[in-house]
Amino acid sequence: MSIVHVITKKELREHLNTKKIVLINFWAEWCGPCKMFAGVLSQLSEDFSDKIKIIKVNVEKSPDIAAEYKVMGIPHSRLIIHNKSYEPIVGYVPFEQLKQMIGI
């Protein structure tokens, strides 16, 4: 599985150094939609671990990273392909729709 949890900017930079598609997911323990989306991310990771790396950032433990990515609400995800960051994905997204958005 390729889901990693990061707390520091240094850890994030290390995990961004990959040839895979990266999905950064900002979340919190108390967030109901975040818990629902976690299942989608797990399935995505299991089905496409050779193509995608999922990085989870808890906004309460890493507010500096959340601020850097201008996270205003959660769940908030950021897709990065070939070092290019795309528009945020805000809220819960079903598995098939997320696959389409990513292009896998």
Tab-separated table of C-alpha atoms in Angstrom:
chain	number	residue	atom	x	y	z
A	1	MET	CA	0.000	0.000	0.000
A	2	SER	CA	1.249	3.479	-0.726
A	3	ILE	CA	-0.485	5.652	1.872
A	4	VAL	CA	1.918	7.568	4.085
A	5	HIS	CA	1.227	9.942	6.948
A	6	VAL	CA	3.454	13.005	7.248
A	7	ILE	CA	3.752	15.636	9.949
A	8	THR	CA	6.642	17.847	8.829
A	9	LYS	CA	7.373	19.786	5.661
A	10	LYS	CA	10.634	17.854	5.363
A	11	GLU	CA	8.781	14.520	5.346
A	12	LEU	CA	6.364	15.873	2.764
A	13	ARG	CA	9.191	17.017	0.460
A	14	GLU	CA	10.818	13.582	0.705
A	15	HIS	CA	7.594	11.833	-0.292
A	16	LEU	CA	6.888	14.269	-3.129
A	17	ASN	CA	10.130	13.140	-4.765
A	18	THR	CA	8.548	10.328	-6.799
A	19	LYS	CA	7.661	9.479	-10.379
A	20	LYS	CA	4.175	8.412	-9.259
A	21	ILE	CA	1.053	10.547	-9.232
A	22	VAL	CA	0.729	12.079	-5.745
A	23	LEU	CA	-2.505	12.789	-3.930
A	24	ILE	CA	-2.098	14.820	-0.740
A	25	ASN	CA	-5.127	14.428	1.511
A	26	PHE	CA	-5.727	16.918	4.335
A	27	TRP	CA	-7.949	15.553	7.098
A	28	ALA	CA	-8.741	15.508	10.835
A	29	GLU	CA	-9.815	12.802	13.304
A	30	TRP	CA	-13.190	14.434	14.025
A	31	CYS	CA	-14.166	14.927	10.355
A	32	GLY	CA	-16.959	12.559	9.247
A	33	PRO	CA	-16.520	13.109	5.480
A	34	CYS	CA	-12.755	12.572	5.965
A	35	LYS	CA	-13.467	9.140	7.455
A	36	MET	CA	-15.709	8.259	4.514
A	37	PHE	CA	-13.084	9.476	2.034
A	38	ALA	CA	-10.398	7.408	3.796
A	39	GLY	CA	-12.098	4.258	2.471
A	40	VAL	CA	-11.978	5.616	-1.079
A	41	LEU	CA	-8.288	6.455	-0.667
A	42	SER	CA	-7.539	2.971	0.695
A	43	GLN	CA	-9.241	1.355	-2.282
A	44	LEU	CA	-7.398	3.671	-4.672
A	45	SER	CA	-4.094	2.813	-3.027
A	46	GLU	CA	-4.778	-0.936	-3.155
A	47	ASP	CA	-5.883	-0.924	-6.790
A	48	PHE	CA	-3.261	1.491	-8.145
A	49	SER	CA	-0.261	1.344	-5.776
A	50	ASP	CA	2.036	1.095	-8.803
A	51	LYS	CA	0.755	4.443	-10.155
A	52	ILE	CA	-0.200	6.608	-7.172
A	53	LYS	CA	1.193	7.628	-3.806
A	54	ILE	CA	-1.254	8.976	-1.230
A	55	ILE	CA	0.055	11.311	1.429
A	56	LYS	CA	-2.187	12.075	4.387
A	57	VAL	CA	-1.695	15.268	6.405
A	58	ASN	CA	-3.610	15.780	9.653
A	59	VAL	CA	-4.449	19.510	9.680
A	60	GLU	CA	-4.349	19.657	13.474
A	61	LYS	CA	-0.873	18.145	13.715
A	62	SER	CA	0.529	19.995	10.678
A	63	PRO	CA	-1.192	23.392	10.420
A	64	ASP	CA	1.861	24.851	8.667
A	65	ILE	CA	1.517	22.405	5.762
A	66	ALA	CA	-2.244	23.022	5.588
A	67	ALA	CA	-1.621	26.777	5.459
A	68	GLU	CA	0.970	26.368	2.707
A	69	TYR	CA	-1.611	24.537	0.564
A	70	LYS	CA	-4.341	27.058	1.496
A	71	VAL	CA	-6.612	24.451	3.064
A	72	MET	CA	-9.820	26.159	4.168
A	73	GLY	CA	-12.011	23.085	4.698
A	74	ILE	CA	-11.597	19.334	4.896
A	75	PRO	CA	-11.400	16.841	3.365
A	76	HIS	CA	-9.174	18.723	0.951
A	77	SER	CA	-6.940	16.912	-1.507
A	78	ARG	CA	-4.292	18.133	-3.892
A	79	LEU	CA	-3.266	16.182	-6.977
A	80	ILE	CA	0.353	16.525	-8.100
A	81	ILE	CA	1.447	15.016	-11.415
A	82	HIS	CA	5.028	15.488	-12.665
A	83	ASN	CA	5.601	18.179	-9.994
A	84	LYS	CA	2.570	20.180	-11.195
A	85	SER	CA	-0.102	20.903	-8.587
A	86	TYR	CA	-3.711	20.895	-9.775
A	87	GLU	CA	-6.852	22.560	-8.411
A	88	PRO	CA	-7.887	21.203	-5.008
A	89	ILE	CA	-10.449	18.458	-4.646
A	90	VAL	CA	-12.679	19.572	-1.775
A	91	GLY	CA	-15.069	17.257	0.031
A	92	TYR	CA	-15.927	13.606	-0.365
A	93	VAL	CA	-15.540	12.173	-3.876
A	94	PRO	CA	-16.755	8.644	-4.789
A	95	PHE	CA	-14.152	6.136	-5.985
A	96	GLU	CA	-15.107	6.058	-9.688
A	97	GLN	CA	-15.282	9.852	-9.906
A	98	LEU	CA	-11.886	10.202	-8.207
A	99	LYS	CA	-10.368	7.685	-10.645
A	100	GLN	CA	-11.704	9.794	-13.520
A	101	MET	CA	-10.371	13.023	-12.021
A	102	ILE	CA	-6.916	11.474	-11.655
A	103	GLY	CA	-6.999	9.834	-15.067
A	104	ILE	CA	-6.300	6.251	-14.032
